[in-house]
GROMACS .gro file of N, CA, C and O in nm:
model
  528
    1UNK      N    1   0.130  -1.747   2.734
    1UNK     CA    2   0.182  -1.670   2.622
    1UNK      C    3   0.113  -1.534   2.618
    1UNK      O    4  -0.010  -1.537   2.621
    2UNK      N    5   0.180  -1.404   2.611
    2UNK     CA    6   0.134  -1.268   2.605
    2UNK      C    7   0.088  -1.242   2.428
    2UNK      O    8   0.166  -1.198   2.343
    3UNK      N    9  -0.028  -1.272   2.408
    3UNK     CA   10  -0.095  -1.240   2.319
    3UNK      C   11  -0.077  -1.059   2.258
    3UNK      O   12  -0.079  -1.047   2.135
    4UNK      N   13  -0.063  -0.956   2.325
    4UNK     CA   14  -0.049  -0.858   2.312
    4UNK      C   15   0.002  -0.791   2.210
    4UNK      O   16   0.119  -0.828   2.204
    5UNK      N   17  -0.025  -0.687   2.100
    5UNK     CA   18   0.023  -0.677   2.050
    5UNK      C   19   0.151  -0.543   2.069
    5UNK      O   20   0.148  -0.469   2.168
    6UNK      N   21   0.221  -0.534   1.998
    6UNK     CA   22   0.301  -0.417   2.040
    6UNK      C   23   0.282  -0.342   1.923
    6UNK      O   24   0.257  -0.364   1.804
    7UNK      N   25   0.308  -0.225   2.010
    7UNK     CA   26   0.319  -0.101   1.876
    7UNK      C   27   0.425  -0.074   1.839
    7UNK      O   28   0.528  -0.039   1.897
    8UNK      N   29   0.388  -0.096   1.706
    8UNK     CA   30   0.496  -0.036   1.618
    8UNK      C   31   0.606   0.093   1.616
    8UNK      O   32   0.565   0.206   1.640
    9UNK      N   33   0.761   0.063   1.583
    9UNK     CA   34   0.768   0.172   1.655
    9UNK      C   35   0.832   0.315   1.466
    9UNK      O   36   0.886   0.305   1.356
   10UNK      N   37   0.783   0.401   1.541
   10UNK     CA   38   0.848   0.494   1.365
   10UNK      C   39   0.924   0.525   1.378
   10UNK      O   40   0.951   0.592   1.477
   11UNK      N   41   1.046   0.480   1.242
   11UNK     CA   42   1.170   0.526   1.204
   11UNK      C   43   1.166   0.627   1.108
   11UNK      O   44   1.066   0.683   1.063
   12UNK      N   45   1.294   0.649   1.079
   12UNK     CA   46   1.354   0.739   1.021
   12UNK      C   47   1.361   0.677   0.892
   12UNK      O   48   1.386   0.559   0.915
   13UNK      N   49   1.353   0.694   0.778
   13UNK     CA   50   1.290   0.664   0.655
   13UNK      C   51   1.431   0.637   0.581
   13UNK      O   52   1.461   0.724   0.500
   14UNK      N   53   1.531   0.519   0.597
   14UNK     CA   54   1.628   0.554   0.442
   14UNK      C   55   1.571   0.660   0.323
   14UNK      O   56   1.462   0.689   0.274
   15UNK      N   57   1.747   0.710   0.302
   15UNK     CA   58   1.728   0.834   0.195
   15UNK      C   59   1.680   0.730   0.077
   15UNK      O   60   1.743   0.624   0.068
   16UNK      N   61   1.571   0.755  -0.016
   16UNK     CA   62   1.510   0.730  -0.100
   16UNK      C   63   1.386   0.661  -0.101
   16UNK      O   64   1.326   0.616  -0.199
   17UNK      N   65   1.348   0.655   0.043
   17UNK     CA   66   1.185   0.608   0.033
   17UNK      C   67   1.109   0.720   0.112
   17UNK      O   68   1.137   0.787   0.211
   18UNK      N   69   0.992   0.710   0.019
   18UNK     CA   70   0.882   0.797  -0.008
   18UNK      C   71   0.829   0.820   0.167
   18UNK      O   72   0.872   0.748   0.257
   19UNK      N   73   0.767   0.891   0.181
   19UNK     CA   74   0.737   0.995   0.296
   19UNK      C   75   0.619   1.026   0.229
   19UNK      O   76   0.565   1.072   0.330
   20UNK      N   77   0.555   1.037   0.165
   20UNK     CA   78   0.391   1.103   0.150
   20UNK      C   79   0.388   1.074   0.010
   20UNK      O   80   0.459   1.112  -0.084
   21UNK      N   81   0.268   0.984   0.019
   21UNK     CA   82   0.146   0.946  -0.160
   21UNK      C   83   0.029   1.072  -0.187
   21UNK      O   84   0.013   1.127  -0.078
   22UNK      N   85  -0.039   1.122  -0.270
   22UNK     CA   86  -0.133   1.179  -0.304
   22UNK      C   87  -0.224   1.068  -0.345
   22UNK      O   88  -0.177   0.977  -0.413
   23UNK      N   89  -0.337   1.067  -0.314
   23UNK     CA   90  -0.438   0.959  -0.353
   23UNK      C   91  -0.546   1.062  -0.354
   23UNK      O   92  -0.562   1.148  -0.267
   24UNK      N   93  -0.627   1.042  -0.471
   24UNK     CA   94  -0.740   1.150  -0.463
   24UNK      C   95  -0.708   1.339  -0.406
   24UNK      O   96  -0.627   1.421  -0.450
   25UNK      N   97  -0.792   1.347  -0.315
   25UNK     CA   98  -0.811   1.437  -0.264
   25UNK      C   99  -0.702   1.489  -0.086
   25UNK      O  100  -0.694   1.585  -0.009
   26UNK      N  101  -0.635   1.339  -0.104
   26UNK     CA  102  -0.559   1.341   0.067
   26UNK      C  103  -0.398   1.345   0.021
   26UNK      O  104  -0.346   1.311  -0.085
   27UNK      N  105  -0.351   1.389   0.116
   27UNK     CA  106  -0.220   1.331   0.096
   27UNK      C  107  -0.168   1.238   0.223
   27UNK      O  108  -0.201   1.280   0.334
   28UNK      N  109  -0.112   1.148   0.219
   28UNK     CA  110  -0.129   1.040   0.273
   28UNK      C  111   0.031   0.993   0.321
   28UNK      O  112   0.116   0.958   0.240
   29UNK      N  113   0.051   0.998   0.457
   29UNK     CA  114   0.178   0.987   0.479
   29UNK      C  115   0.214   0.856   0.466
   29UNK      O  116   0.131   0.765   0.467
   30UNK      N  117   0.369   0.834   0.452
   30UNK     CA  118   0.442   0.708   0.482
   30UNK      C  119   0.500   0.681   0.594
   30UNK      O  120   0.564   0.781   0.627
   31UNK      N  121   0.512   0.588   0.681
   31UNK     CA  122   0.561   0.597   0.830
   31UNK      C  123   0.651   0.464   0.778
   31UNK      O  124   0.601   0.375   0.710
   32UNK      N  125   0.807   0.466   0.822
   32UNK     CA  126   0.850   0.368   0.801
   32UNK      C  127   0.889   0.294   0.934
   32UNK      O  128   0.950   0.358   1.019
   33UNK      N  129   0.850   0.127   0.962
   33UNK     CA  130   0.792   0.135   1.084
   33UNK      C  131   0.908   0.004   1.117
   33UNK      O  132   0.979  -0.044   1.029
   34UNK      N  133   0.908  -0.050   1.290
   34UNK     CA  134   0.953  -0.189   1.318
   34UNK      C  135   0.813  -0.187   1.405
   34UNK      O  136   0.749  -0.094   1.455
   35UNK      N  137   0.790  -0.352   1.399
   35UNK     CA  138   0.882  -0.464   1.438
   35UNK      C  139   0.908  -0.499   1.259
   35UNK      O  140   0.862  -0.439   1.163
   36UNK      N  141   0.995  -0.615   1.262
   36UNK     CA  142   0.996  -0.721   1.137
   36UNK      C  143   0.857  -0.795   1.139
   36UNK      O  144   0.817  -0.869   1.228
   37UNK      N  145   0.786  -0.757   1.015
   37UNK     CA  146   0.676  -0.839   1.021
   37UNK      C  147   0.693  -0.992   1.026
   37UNK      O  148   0.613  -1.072   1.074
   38UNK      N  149   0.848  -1.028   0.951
   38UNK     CA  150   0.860  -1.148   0.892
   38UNK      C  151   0.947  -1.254   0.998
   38UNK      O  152   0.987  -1.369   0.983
   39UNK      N  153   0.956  -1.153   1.118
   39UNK     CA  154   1.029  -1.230   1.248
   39UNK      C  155   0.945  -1.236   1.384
   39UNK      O  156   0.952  -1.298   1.490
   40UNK      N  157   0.856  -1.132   1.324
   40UNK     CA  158   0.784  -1.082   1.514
   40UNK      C  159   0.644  -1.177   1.477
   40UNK      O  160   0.562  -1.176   1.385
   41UNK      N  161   0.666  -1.253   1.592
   41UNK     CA  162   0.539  -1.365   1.594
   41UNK      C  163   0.404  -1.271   1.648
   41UNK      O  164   0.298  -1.333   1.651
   42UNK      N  165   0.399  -1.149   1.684
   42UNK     CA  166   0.314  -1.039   1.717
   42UNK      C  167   0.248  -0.957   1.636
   42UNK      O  168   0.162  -0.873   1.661
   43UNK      N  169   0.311  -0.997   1.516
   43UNK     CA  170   0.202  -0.942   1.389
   43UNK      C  171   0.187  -1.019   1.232
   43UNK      O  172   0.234  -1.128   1.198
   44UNK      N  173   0.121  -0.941   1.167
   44UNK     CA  174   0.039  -1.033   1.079
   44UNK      C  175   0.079  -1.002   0.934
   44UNK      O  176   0.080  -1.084   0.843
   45UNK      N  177   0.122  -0.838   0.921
   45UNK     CA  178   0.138  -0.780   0.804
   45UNK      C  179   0.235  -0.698   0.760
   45UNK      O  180   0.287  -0.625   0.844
   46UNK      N  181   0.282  -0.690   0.613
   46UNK     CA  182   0.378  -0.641   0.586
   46UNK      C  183   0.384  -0.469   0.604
   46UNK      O  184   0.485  -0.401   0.620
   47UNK      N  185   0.219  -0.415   0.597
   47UNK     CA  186   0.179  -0.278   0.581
   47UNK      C  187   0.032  -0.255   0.650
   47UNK      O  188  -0.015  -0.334   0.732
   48UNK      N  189  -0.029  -0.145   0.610
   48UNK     CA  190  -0.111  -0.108   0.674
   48UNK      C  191  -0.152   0.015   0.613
   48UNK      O  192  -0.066   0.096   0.580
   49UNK      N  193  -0.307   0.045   0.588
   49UNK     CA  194  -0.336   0.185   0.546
   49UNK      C  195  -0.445   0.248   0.662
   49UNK      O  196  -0.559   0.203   0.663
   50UNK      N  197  -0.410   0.345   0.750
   50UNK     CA  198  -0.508   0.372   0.845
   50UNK      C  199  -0.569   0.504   0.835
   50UNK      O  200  -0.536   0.611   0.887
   51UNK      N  201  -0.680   0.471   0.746
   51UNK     CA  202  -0.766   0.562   0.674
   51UNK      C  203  -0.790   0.711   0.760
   51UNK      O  204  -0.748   0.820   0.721
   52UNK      N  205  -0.852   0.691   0.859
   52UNK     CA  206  -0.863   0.797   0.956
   52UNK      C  207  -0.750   0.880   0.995
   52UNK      O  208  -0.780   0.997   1.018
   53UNK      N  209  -0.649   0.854   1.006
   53UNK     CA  210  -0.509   0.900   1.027
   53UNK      C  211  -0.449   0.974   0.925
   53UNK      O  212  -0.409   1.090   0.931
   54UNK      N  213  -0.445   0.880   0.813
   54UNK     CA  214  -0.479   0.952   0.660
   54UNK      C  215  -0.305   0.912   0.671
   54UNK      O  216  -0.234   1.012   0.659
   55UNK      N  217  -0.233   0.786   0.691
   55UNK     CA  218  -0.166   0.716   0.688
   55UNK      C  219  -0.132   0.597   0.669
   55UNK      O  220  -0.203   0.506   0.712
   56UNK      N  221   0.023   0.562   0.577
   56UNK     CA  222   0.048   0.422   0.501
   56UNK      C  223   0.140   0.372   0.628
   56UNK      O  224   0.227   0.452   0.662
   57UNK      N  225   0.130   0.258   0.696
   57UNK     CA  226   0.280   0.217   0.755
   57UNK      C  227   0.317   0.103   0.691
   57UNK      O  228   0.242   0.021   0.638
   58UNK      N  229   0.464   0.099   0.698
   58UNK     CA  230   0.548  -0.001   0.595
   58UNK      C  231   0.614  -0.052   0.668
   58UNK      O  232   0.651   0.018   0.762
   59UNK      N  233   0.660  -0.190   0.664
   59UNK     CA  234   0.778  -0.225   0.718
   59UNK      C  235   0.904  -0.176   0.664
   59UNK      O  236   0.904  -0.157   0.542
   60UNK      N  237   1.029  -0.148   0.739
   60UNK     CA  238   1.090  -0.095   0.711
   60UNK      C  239   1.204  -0.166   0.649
   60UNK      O  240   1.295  -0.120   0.579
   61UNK      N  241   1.178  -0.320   0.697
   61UNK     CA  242   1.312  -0.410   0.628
   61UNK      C  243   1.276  -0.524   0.498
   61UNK      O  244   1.349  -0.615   0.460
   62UNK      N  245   1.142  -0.489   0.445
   62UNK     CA  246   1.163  -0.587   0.306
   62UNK      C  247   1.212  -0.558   0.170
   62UNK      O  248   1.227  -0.451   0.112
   63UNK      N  249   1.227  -0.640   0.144
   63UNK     CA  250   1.304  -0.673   0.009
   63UNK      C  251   1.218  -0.561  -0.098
   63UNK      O  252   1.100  -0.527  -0.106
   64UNK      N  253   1.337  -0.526  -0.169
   64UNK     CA  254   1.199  -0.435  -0.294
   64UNK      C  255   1.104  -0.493  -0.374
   64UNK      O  256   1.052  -0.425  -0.463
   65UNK      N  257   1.066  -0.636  -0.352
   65UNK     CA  258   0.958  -0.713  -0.469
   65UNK      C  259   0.868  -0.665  -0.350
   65UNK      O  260   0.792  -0.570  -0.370
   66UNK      N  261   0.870  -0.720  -0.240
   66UNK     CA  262   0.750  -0.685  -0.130
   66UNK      C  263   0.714  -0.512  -0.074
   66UNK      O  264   0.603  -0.467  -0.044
   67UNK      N  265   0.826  -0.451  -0.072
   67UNK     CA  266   0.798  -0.321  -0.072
   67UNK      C  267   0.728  -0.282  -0.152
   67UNK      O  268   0.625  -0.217  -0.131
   68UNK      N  269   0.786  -0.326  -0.294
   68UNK     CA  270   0.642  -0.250  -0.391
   68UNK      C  271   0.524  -0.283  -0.414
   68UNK      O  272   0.433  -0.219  -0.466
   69UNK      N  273   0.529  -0.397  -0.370
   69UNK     CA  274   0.380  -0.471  -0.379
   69UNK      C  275   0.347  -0.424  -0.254
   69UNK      O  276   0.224  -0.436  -0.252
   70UNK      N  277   0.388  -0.370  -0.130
   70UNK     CA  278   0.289  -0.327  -0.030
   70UNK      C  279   0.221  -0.245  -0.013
   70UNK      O  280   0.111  -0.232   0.039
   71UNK      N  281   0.342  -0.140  -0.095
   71UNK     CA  282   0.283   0.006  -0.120
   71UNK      C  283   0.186   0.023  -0.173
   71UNK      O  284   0.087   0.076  -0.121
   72UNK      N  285   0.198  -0.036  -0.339
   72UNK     CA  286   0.107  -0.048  -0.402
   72UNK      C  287  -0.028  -0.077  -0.343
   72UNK      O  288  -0.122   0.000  -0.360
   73UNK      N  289  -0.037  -0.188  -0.273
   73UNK     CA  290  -0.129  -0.252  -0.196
   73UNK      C  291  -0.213  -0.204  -0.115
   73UNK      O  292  -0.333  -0.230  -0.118
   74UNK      N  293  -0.141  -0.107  -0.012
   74UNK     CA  294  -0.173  -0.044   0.048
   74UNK      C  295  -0.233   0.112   0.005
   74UNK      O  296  -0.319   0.175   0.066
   75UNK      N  297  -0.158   0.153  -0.122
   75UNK     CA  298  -0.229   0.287  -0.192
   75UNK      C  299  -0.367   0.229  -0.264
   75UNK      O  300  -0.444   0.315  -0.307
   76UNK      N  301  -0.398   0.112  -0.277
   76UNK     CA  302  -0.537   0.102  -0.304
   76UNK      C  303  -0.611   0.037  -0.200
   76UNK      O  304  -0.719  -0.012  -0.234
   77UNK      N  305  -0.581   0.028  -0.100
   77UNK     CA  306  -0.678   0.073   0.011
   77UNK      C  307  -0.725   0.192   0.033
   77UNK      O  308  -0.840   0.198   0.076
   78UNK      N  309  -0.669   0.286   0.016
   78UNK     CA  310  -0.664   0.416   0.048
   78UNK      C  311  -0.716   0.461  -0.097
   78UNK      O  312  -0.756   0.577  -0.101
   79UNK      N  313  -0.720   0.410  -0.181
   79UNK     CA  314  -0.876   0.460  -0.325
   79UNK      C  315  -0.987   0.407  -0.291
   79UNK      O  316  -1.095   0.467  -0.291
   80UNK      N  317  -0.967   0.269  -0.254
   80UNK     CA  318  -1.083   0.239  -0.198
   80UNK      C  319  -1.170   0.306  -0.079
   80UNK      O  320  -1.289   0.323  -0.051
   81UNK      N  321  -1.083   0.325  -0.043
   81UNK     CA  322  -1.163   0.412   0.092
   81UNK      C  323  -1.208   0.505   0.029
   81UNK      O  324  -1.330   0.512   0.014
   82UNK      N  325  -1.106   0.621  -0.036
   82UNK     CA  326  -1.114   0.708  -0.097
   82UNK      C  327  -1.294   0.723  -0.187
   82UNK      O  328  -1.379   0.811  -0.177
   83UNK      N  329  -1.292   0.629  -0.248
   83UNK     CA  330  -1.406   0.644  -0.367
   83UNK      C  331  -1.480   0.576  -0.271
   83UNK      O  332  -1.568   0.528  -0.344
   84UNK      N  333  -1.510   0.532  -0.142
   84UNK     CA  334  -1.639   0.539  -0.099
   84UNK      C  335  -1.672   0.356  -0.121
   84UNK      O  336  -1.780   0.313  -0.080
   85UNK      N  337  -1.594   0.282  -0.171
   85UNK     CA  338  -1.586   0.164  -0.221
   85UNK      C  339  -1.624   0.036  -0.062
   85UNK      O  340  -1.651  -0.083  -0.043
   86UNK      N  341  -1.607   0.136  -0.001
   86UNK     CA  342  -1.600   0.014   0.128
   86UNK      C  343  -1.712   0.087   0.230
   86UNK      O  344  -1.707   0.058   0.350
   87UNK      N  345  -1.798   0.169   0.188
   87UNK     CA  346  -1.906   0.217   0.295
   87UNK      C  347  -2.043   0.116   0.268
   87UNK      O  348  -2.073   0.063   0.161
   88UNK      N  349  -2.101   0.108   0.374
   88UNK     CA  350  -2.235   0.028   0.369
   88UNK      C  351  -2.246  -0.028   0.297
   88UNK      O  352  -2.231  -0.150   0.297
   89UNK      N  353  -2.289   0.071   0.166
   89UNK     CA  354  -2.412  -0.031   0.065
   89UNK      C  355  -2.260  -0.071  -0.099
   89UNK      O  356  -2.268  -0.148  -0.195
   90UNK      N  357  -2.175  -0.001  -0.068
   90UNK     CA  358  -2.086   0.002  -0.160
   90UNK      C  359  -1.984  -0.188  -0.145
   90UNK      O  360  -1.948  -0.260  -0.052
   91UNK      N  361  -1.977  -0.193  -0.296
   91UNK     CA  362  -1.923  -0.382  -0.390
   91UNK      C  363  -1.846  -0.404  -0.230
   91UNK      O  364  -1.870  -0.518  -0.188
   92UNK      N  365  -1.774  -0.335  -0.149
   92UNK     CA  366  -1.613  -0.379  -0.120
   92UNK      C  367  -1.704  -0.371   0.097
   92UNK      O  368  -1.622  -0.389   0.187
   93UNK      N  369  -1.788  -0.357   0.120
   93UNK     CA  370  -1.832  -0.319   0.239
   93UNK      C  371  -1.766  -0.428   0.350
   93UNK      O  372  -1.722  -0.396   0.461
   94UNK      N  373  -1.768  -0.550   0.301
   94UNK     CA  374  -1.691  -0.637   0.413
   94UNK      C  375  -1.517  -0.658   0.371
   94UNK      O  376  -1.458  -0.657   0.263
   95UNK      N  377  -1.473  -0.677   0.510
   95UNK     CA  378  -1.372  -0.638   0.544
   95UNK      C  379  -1.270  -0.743   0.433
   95UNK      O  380  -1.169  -0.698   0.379
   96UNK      N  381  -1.324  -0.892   0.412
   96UNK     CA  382  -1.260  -0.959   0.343
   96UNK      C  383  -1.306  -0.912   0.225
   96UNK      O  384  -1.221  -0.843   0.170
   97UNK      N  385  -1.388  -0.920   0.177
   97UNK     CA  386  -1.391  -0.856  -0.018
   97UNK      C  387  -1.300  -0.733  -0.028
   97UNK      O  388  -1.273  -0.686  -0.138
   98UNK      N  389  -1.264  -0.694   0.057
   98UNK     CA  390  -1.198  -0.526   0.013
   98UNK      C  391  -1.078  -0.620  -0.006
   98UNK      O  392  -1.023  -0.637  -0.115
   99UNK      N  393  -1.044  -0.675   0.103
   99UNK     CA  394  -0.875  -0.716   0.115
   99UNK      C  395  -0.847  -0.835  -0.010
   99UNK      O  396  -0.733  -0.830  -0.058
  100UNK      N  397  -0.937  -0.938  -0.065
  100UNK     CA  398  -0.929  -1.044  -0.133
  100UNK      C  399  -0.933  -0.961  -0.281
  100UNK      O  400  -0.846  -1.003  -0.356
  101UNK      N  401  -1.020  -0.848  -0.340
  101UNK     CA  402  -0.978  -0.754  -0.450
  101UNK      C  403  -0.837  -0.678  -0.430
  101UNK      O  404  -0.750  -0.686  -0.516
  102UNK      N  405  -0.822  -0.611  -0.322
  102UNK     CA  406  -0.736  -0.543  -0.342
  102UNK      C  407  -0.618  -0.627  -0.336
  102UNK      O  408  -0.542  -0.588  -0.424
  103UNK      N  409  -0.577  -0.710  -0.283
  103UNK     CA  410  -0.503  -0.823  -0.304
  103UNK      C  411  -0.484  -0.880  -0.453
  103UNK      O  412  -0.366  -0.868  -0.486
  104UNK      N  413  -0.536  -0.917  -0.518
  104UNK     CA  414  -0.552  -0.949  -0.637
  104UNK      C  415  -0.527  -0.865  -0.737
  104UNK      O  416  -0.458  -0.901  -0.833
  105UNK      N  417  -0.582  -0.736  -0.728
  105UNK     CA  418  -0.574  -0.616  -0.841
  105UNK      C  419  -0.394  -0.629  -0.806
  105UNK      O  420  -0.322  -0.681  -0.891
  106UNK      N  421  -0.336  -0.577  -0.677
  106UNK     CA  422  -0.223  -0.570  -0.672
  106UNK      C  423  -0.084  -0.604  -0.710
  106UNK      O  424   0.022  -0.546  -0.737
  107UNK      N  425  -0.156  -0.779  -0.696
  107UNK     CA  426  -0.042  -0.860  -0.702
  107UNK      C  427  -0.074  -0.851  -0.900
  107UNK      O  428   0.004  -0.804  -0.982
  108UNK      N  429  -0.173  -0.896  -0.921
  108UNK     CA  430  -0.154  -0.863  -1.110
  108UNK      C  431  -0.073  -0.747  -1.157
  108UNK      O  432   0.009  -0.736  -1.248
  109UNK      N  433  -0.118  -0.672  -1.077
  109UNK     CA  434  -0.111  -0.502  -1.146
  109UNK      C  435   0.061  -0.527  -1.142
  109UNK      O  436   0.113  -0.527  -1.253
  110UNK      N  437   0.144  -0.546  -1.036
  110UNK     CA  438   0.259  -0.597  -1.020
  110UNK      C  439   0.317  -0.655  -1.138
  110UNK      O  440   0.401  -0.604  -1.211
  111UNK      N  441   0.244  -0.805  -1.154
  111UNK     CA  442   0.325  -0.879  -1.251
  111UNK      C  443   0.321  -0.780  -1.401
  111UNK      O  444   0.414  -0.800  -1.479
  112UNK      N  445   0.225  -0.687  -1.434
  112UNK     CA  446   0.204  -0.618  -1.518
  112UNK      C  447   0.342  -0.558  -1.549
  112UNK      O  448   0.417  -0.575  -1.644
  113UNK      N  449   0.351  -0.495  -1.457
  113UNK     CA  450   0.444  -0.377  -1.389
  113UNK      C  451   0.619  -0.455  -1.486
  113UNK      O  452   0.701  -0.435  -1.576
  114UNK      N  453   0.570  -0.564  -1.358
  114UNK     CA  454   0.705  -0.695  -1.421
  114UNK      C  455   0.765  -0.730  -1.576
  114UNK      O  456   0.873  -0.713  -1.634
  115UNK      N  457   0.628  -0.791  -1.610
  115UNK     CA  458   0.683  -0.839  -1.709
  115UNK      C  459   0.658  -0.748  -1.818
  115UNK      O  460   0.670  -0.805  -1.927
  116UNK      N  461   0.624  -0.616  -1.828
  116UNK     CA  462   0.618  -0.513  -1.918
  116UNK      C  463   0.702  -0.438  -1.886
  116UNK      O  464   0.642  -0.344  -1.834
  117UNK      N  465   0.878  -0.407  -1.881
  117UNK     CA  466   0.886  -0.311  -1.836
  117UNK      C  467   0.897  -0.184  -1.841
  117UNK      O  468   0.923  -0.096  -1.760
  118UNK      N  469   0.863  -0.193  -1.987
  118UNK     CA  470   0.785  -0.037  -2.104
  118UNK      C  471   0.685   0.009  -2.036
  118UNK      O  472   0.684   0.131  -2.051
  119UNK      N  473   0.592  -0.030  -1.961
  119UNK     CA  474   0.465  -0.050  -1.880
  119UNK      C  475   0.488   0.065  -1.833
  119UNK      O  476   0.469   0.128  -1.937
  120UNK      N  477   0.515   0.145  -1.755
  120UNK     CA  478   0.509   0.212  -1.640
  120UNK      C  479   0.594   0.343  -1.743
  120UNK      O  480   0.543   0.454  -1.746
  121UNK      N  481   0.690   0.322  -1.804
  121UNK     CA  482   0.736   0.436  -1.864
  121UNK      C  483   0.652   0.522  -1.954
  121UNK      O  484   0.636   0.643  -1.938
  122UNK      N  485   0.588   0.433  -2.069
  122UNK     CA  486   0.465   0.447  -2.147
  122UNK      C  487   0.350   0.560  -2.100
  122UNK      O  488   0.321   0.663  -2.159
  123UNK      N  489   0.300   0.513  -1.987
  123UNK     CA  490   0.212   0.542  -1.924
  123UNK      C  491   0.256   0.709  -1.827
  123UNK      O  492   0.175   0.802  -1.818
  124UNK      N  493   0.398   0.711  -1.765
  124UNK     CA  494   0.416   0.886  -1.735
  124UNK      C  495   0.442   0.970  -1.898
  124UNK      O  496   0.428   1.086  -1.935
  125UNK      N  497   0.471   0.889  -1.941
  125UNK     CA  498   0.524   1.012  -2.110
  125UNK      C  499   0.355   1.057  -2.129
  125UNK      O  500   0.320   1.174  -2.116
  126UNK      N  501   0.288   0.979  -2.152
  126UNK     CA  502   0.174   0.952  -2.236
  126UNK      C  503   0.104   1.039  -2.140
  126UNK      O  504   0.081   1.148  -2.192
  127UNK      N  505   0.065   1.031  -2.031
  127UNK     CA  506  -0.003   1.047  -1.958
  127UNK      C  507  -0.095   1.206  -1.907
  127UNK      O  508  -0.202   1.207  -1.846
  128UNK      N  509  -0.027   1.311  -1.945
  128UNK     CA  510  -0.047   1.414  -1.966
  128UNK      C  511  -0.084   1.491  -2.093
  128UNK      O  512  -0.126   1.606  -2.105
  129UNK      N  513  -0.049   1.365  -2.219
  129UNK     CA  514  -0.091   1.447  -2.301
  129UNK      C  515  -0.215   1.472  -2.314
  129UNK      O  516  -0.290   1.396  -2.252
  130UNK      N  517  -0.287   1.597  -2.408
  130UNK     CA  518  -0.368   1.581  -2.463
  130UNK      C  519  -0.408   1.636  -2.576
  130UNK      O  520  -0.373   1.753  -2.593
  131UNK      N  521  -0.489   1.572  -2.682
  131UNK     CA  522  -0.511   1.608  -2.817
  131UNK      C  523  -0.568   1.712  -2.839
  131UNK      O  524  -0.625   1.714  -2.948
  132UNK      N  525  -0.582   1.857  -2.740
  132UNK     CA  526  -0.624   2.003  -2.760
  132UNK      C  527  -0.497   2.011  -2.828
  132UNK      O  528  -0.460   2.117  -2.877
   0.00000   0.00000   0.00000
């Protein structure tokens, strides 16, 4: 059996998904990618944040409950990195605590998302104001 993995290959983005996040200080592209994570026995994940690159890759064929939870998912990897959260001496330094929080914050932050769905509207109105 060829263990190997293959590289992913980048598409062309359907009209209405995002192409570049701002996180902190980066701006952070979107690559919308194949194989099918959910068919290709050659990989493991729905997404990917590759910090150094200063890039998100997505699969390009899931459903929108998993799209947004990847994104999501994947834009807090990329705070984490961001704030320094995963260097040496920093809470998140091994590879599983980063992924088992950020996993968790995600999938909540989600159901948040869900079952509030004032949640997210609330929060852009509000969000700029301020009491000057």
């Amino acid at each position: 059996m060829n263990n190997k993995k293959k590289k992913p290959t980048v598409l062309t983005p359907d009209k209405g998904k995002p192409t570049l996040v701002k996180v902190g200080y980066r701006d952070i592209e979107i690559e919308w990618i194949s194989p099918d994570f959910k068919l290709d026995e050659l990989t493991d994940c729905f997404g990917q944040y590759k910090s150094r690159e200063g890039v998100i890759q997505m699969q390009k064929s899931l459903c929108g409950q998993e799209e947004s939870n990847t994104l999501l998912h994947e834009v807090m990897h990329a705070c984490v990195y961001g704030a320094g959260l995963n260097q040496a001496e920093g809470p998140l330094k091994e590879d599983n605590a980063e992924e088992l929080v950020v996993n968790q914050i995600s999938n909540y932050l989600m159901g948040v998302f869900r079952d509030n769905p004032w949640f997210l509207d609330y929060l852009k109105k509000n969000m700029n104001e301020n009491n000057n």
